[in-house]
CSV table of C-alpha atoms and ligand atoms in Angstrom, one decimal:
chain,number,residue,atom,x,y,z
A,1,UNK,CA,2.7,2.1,13.6
A,2,UNK,CA,2.4,5.0,10.6
A,3,UNK,CA,5.2,5.5,8.8
A,4,UNK,CA,7.3,8.8,8.8
A,5,UNK,CA,6.5,11.1,4.9
A,6,UNK,CA,8.7,14.1,4.4
A,7,UNK,CA,8.5,15.5,1.8
A,8,UNK,CA,10.1,18.7,-0.1
A,9,UNK,CA,8.1,21.7,-1.5
A,10,UNK,CA,10.4,23.7,-4.5
A,11,UNK,CA,7.1,25.8,-5.2
A,12,UNK,CA,9.1,28.1,-8.3
A,13,UNK,CA,12.4,28.3,-7.5
A,14,UNK,CA,14.7,26.0,-9.8
A,15,UNK,CA,15.8,25.7,-13.3
A,16,UNK,CA,15.4,22.1,-15.6
A,17,UNK,CA,18.9,21.1,-15.4
A,18,UNK,CA,18.9,22.5,-11.8
A,19,UNK,CA,16.1,19.7,-11.0
A,20,UNK,CA,17.7,16.8,-13.2
A,21,UNK,CA,21.0,17.3,-11.4
A,22,UNK,CA,19.7,17.0,-8.0
A,23,UNK,CA,17.1,13.9,-8.1
A,24,UNK,CA,20.1,12.7,-9.6
A,25,UNK,CA,22.1,13.3,-6.2
A,26,UNK,CA,20.0,12.0,-4.6
A,27,UNK,CA,18.1,8.6,-6.5
A,28,UNK,CA,20.4,6.4,-4.8
A,29,UNK,CA,20.9,7.6,-1.9
A,30,UNK,CA,17.1,7.9,-0.7
A,31,UNK,CA,16.3,5.2,1.7
A,32,UNK,CA,14.4,2.5,2.0
A,33,UNK,CA,10.0,2.8,1.1
A,34,UNK,CA,9.6,0.6,3.6
A,35,UNK,CA,11.5,2.9,6.2
A,36,UNK,CA,10.1,6.5,4.4
A,37,UNK,CA,7.7,7.9,2.0
A,38,UNK,CA,10.4,10.1,-0.4
A,39,UNK,CA,8.8,13.1,-2.0
A,40,UNK,CA,9.4,16.0,-4.0
A,41,UNK,CA,6.8,18.7,-5.3
A,42,UNK,CA,8.2,19.9,-8.1
A,43,UNK,CA,7.0,22.7,-10.2
A,44,UNK,CA,4.7,21.5,-12.9
A,45,UNK,CA,6.7,21.4,-16.6
A,46,UNK,CA,9.6,20.0,-14.6
A,47,UNK,CA,7.4,16.0,-13.7
A,48,UNK,CA,7.6,14.7,-16.6
A,49,UNK,CA,11.3,14.3,-16.7
A,50,UNK,CA,11.7,13.0,-13.5
A,51,UNK,CA,9.5,11.1,-12.7
A,52,UNK,CA,11.1,9.1,-16.0
A,53,UNK,CA,14.7,9.7,-13.9
A,54,UNK,CA,13.3,8.4,-10.4
A,55,UNK,CA,11.6,5.7,-11.1
A,56,UNK,CA,13.2,1.8,-9.5
A,57,UNK,CA,14.6,4.2,-7.5
A,58,UNK,CA,12.4,5.0,-3.6
A,59,UNK,CA,12.1,8.7,-4.3
A,60,UNK,CA,8.3,9.5,-5.3
A,61,UNK,CA,7.8,12.3,-7.4
A,62,UNK,CA,4.6,15.2,-6.4
A,63,UNK,CA,2.8,18.5,-7.9
A,64,UNK,CA,2.4,21.3,-5.8
A,65,UNK,CA,-1.0,21.8,-6.8
A,66,UNK,CA,-3.8,20.7,-9.6
A,67,UNK,CA,-7.4,21.4,-11.3
A,68,UNK,CA,-10.5,19.2,-9.9
A,69,UNK,CA,-11.6,18.5,-13.2
A,70,UNK,CA,-10.3,15.5,-15.3
A,71,UNK,CA,-10.1,18.3,-18.5
A,72,UNK,CA,-12.1,21.5,-20.4
A,73,UNK,CA,-11.6,24.7,-20.8
A,74,UNK,CA,-8.8,25.4,-18.2
A,75,UNK,CA,-6.0,27.8,-19.3
A,76,UNK,CA,-2.9,26.8,-17.8
A,77,UNK,CA,-4.3,24.7,-15.6
A,78,UNK,CA,-3.3,20.9,-15.3
A,79,UNK,CA,-5.6,18.0,-14.1
A,80,UNK,CA,-5.9,15.3,-12.1
A,81,UNK,CA,-6.2,12.5,-14.8
A,82,UNK,CA,-2.3,14.2,-17.0
A,83,UNK,CA,-0.6,14.4,-13.3
A,84,UNK,CA,-2.0,10.7,-13.2
A,85,UNK,CA,-1.3,9.7,-16.7
A,86,UNK,CA,2.3,10.4,-16.2
A,87,UNK,CA,2.9,8.9,-12.9
A,88,UNK,CA,3.1,11.5,-10.0
A,89,UNK,CA,2.2,10.0,-7.0
A,90,UNK,CA,1.1,13.0,-5.1
A,91,UNK,CA,-0.1,16.7,-4.7
A,92,UNK,CA,0.3,19.2,-2.4
A,93,UNK,CA,-3.7,20.6,-1.7
A,94,UNK,CA,-4.8,24.1,-0.1
A,95,UNK,CA,-1.4,25.6,0.1
A,96,UNK,CA,-0.9,29.0,2.4
A,97,UNK,CA,0.6,30.0,-1.3
A,98,UNK,CA,-2.8,29.3,-3.3
A,99,UNK,CA,-4.5,29.7,-0.8
A,100,UNK,CA,-3.8,33.2,-0.6
A,101,UNK,CA,-2.5,34.7,-3.7
A,102,UNK,CA,-4.8,31.9,-6.2
A,103,UNK,CA,-7.9,32.1,-4.1
A,104,UNK,CA,-7.5,28.4,-3.3
A,105,UNK,CA,-10.4,28.3,-0.6
A,106,UNK,CA,-12.0,25.0,1.2
A,107,UNK,CA,-14.6,23.8,-1.4
A,108,UNK,CA,-12.0,24.2,-4.4
A,109,UNK,CA,-9.5,21.5,-1.3
A,110,UNK,CA,-12.3,19.4,-0.6
A,111,UNK,CA,-13.0,19.2,-4.4
A,112,UNK,CA,-9.7,18.5,-5.5
A,113,UNK,CA,-9.4,15.7,-2.9
A,114,UNK,CA,-11.9,14.0,-4.2
A,115,UNK,CA,-10.1,14.0,-7.6
A,116,UNK,CA,-6.6,12.9,-6.4
A,117,UNK,CA,-8.4,10.3,-4.9
A,118,UNK,CA,-10.4,9.3,-8.4
A,119,UNK,CA,-7.2,9.4,-10.0
A,120,UNK,CA,-5.1,7.6,-8.1
A,121,UNK,CA,-2.7,10.4,-6.8
A,122,UNK,CA,-2.3,10.5,-3.1
A,123,UNK,CA,-3.3,14.6,-1.6
A,124,UNK,CA,-1.2,16.4,0.7
A,125,UNK,CA,-3.6,18.6,1.8
A,126,UNK,CA,-2.3,21.5,3.6
A,127,UNK,CA,-4.2,23.9,6.7
A,128,UNK,CA,-2.7,26.1,8.8
A,129,UNK,CA,-3.7,30.0,10.3
A,130,UNK,CA,-2.2,33.4,10.5
A,131,UNK,CA,0.0,35.1,12.8
A,132,UNK,CA,-3.5,36.7,14.6
A,133,UNK,CA,-5.6,33.7,14.2
A,134,UNK,CA,-3.1,32.3,16.7
A,135,UNK,CA,-2.7,35.3,18.2
A,136,UNK,CA,-6.8,34.9,19.1
A,137,UNK,CA,-6.7,32.2,19.8
A,138,UNK,CA,-8.7,30.5,17.1
A,139,UNK,CA,-5.7,28.2,15.9
A,140,UNK,CA,-8.0,25.2,17.3
A,141,UNK,CA,-10.7,26.0,15.1
A,142,UNK,CA,-9.0,27.1,12.3
A,143,UNK,CA,-7.6,23.9,11.7
A,144,UNK,CA,-10.0,21.9,12.2
A,145,UNK,CA,-12.5,23.7,10.6
A,146,UNK,CA,-10.0,23.0,6.9
A,147,UNK,CA,-9.4,19.6,7.6
A,148,UNK,CA,-13.3,19.3,8.3
A,149,UNK,CA,-13.8,20.7,5.0
A,150,UNK,CA,-11.7,19.1,3.3
A,151,UNK,CA,-12.8,15.3,3.9
A,152,UNK,CA,-15.9,16.0,3.8
A,153,UNK,CA,-17.5,13.7,1.6
A,154,UNK,CA,-14.0,11.2,2.0
A,155,UNK,CA,-14.4,7.3,2.8
A,156,UNK,CA,-13.0,5.5,5.7
A,157,UNK,CA,-10.5,4.1,3.1
A,158,UNK,CA,-9.7,7.6,1.6
A,159,UNK,CA,-9.1,9.6,5.2
A,160,UNK,CA,-6.9,7.8,6.2
A,161,UNK,CA,-5.0,7.5,3.1
A,162,UNK,CA,-4.5,11.6,3.4
A,163,UNK,CA,-2.0,13.8,4.3
A,164,UNK,CA,-2.6,16.0,6.5
A,165,UNK,CA,0.5,19.3,6.9
A,166,UNK,CA,0.0,21.7,9.6
A,167,UNK,CA,1.6,24.0,8.7
A,168,UNK,CA,1.3,27.6,10.6
A,169,UNK,CA,1.2,30.2,7.9
A,170,UNK,CA,3.6,32.3,10.5
A,171,UNK,CA,6.2,29.9,9.7
A,172,UNK,CA,6.2,28.8,6.4
A,173,UNK,CA,9.9,30.4,5.0
A,174,UNK,CA,10.0,32.6,7.9
A,175,UNK,CA,12.8,31.2,9.8
A,176,UNK,CA,10.2,30.7,13.0
A,177,UNK,CA,9.3,27.5,13.2
A,178,UNK,CA,6.4,26.6,16.2
A,179,UNK,CA,7.8,25.0,19.0
A,180,UNK,CA,7.8,20.7,18.4
A,181,UNK,CA,5.6,20.9,22.0
A,182,UNK,CA,2.6,23.4,19.4
A,183,UNK,CA,3.7,21.6,16.8
A,184,UNK,CA,2.6,18.5,18.3
A,185,UNK,CA,-0.6,19.7,20.3
A,186,UNK,CA,-2.4,21.6,17.0
A,187,UNK,CA,-1.0,18.2,14.9
A,188,UNK,CA,-3.3,16.4,17.6
A,189,UNK,CA,-6.2,18.2,17.1
A,190,UNK,CA,-5.8,17.6,13.8
A,191,UNK,CA,-6.5,13.5,15.4
A,192,UNK,CA,-9.1,14.3,17.1
A,193,UNK,CA,-10.6,15.6,14.2
A,194,UNK,CA,-10.4,13.3,12.5
A,195,UNK,CA,-11.1,11.2,15.1
A,196,UNK,CA,-15.3,12.7,15.1
A,197,UNK,CA,-15.0,12.7,11.9
A,198,UNK,CA,-14.2,8.9,10.2
A,199,UNK,CA,-13.5,7.1,13.9
A,200,UNK,CA,-11.0,5.7,15.1
A,201,UNK,CA,-9.0,3.7,13.1
A,202,UNK,CA,-9.0,6.6,10.7
A,203,UNK,CA,-7.6,8.8,13.0
A,204,UNK,CA,-4.7,6.5,14.1
A,205,UNK,CA,-3.6,6.2,10.1
A,206,UNK,CA,-4.0,9.0,8.9
A,207,UNK,CA,0.3,10.5,8.3
A,208,UNK,CA,-0.3,14.1,9.6
A,209,UNK,CA,3.5,16.3,8.1
A,210,UNK,CA,4.3,19.8,10.3
A,211,UNK,CA,5.4,22.3,7.8
A,212,UNK,CA,7.5,25.1,8.1
A,213,UNK,CA,10.8,26.3,8.5
A,214,UNK,CA,11.9,23.3,9.4
A,215,UNK,CA,15.6,21.6,8.5
A,216,UNK,CA,17.8,19.9,9.0
A,217,UNK,CA,18.5,21.3,12.5
A,218,UNK,CA,15.5,20.7,14.1
A,219,UNK,CA,14.0,18.2,12.1
A,220,UNK,CA,14.4,15.1,14.6
A,221,UNK,CA,13.0,16.9,17.9
A,222,UNK,CA,9.6,17.7,15.4
A,223,UNK,CA,9.7,14.1,13.9
A,224,UNK,CA,9.7,12.8,18.0
A,225,UNK,CA,6.7,14.5,19.0
A,226,UNK,CA,3.5,12.0,19.6
A,227,UNK,CA,1.0,13.1,16.9
A,228,UNK,CA,3.6,14.9,14.1
A,229,UNK,CA,4.5,11.5,11.0
A,230,UNK,CA,6.6,13.8,8.9
A,231,UNK,CA,7.3,16.7,7.8
A,232,UNK,CA,6.6,19.2,4.1
A,233,UNK,CA,9.7,21.4,3.6
A,234,UNK,CA,9.9,24.3,1.5
A,235,UNK,CA,13.7,26.3,1.5
A,236,UNK,CA,15.3,22.7,2.8
A,237,UNK,CA,15.1,21.4,0.2
A,238,UNK,CA,15.8,22.5,-1.9
A,239,UNK,CA,19.9,21.2,-2.6
A,240,UNK,CA,20.1,18.0,-1.7
A,241,UNK,CA,22.3,17.5,0.9
A,242,UNK,CA,19.6,19.1,3.3
A,243,UNK,CA,16.7,17.1,2.2
A,244,UNK,CA,19.0,13.9,2.0
A,245,UNK,CA,19.5,15.1,5.8
A,246,UNK,CA,15.6,14.7,6.1
A,247,UNK,CA,14.7,11.9,5.0
A,248,UNK,CA,17.8,10.9,7.3
A,249,UNK,CA,15.4,11.5,10.0
A,250,UNK,CA,12.7,9.7,8.4
B,301,LIG,C1,6.1,25.1,2.5
B,301,LIG,O1,6.8,25.2,1.4
B,301,LIG,O2,5.3,25.0,2.6
B,301,LIG,C2,7.6,25.0,3.4
B,301,LIG,C3,7.0,25.0,4.8
B,301,LIG,O3,8.6,26.5,3.2
B,301,LIG,P1,9.7,26.1,4.5
B,301,LIG,O4,9.8,25.3,5.0
B,301,LIG,O5,10.7,27.6,3.9
B,301,LIG,O6,9.0,27.5,5.8
């Protein structure tokens, strides 16, 4: 049995006081870690405060991106070593917004995924197709290619610990969710790709999230699907009551 993982992605929303208020409101109501992994991926600026605040609770704090180098002349960037040093536990890599607006390539995502393991961070690697790619019948080819590129060079153990977030780009922030069946089909293709790369044990262990307009009203059906082990959630993770309702589905 794979443990569900539900991660909120706050993107560039909230101010520090809102973030602190949110964590205060949810932290004593987060389900047990044995049942579901509950994560909030916050703006880098808030991370030290939120990590301290969430200590001793079942809420884990993640970053939304990072560089792959330990340190260096990379103005404005945050390194894996810096995240690890303040006890951040997850990092989102290759989000479609990073790929589109910040030229995050498959090669960079691979380096970052490797760096995450070097510094004890669990990577949540995002993959997904555009509407044009879906309509041209290229969804599986696109997503499988991204998965292969991201996981290249990882050990079987590292592949097992990686989280893949399948996020069709046309469903992110649009209110359009893939049907549970369509999402499951692509997540199944991700699992089959992992099996080709790293074998059946890794394929059985790796957790695959769906992301794209997930909300309390549709998460139960999505999580009931064979290959969907959790959700990466933007908009519906911003309000504490809605976030807690998402976790209840886990
Ligand atoms: C996301 O931020 O990765 C996302 C899926 O956003 P939303 O849930 O708002 O579509």
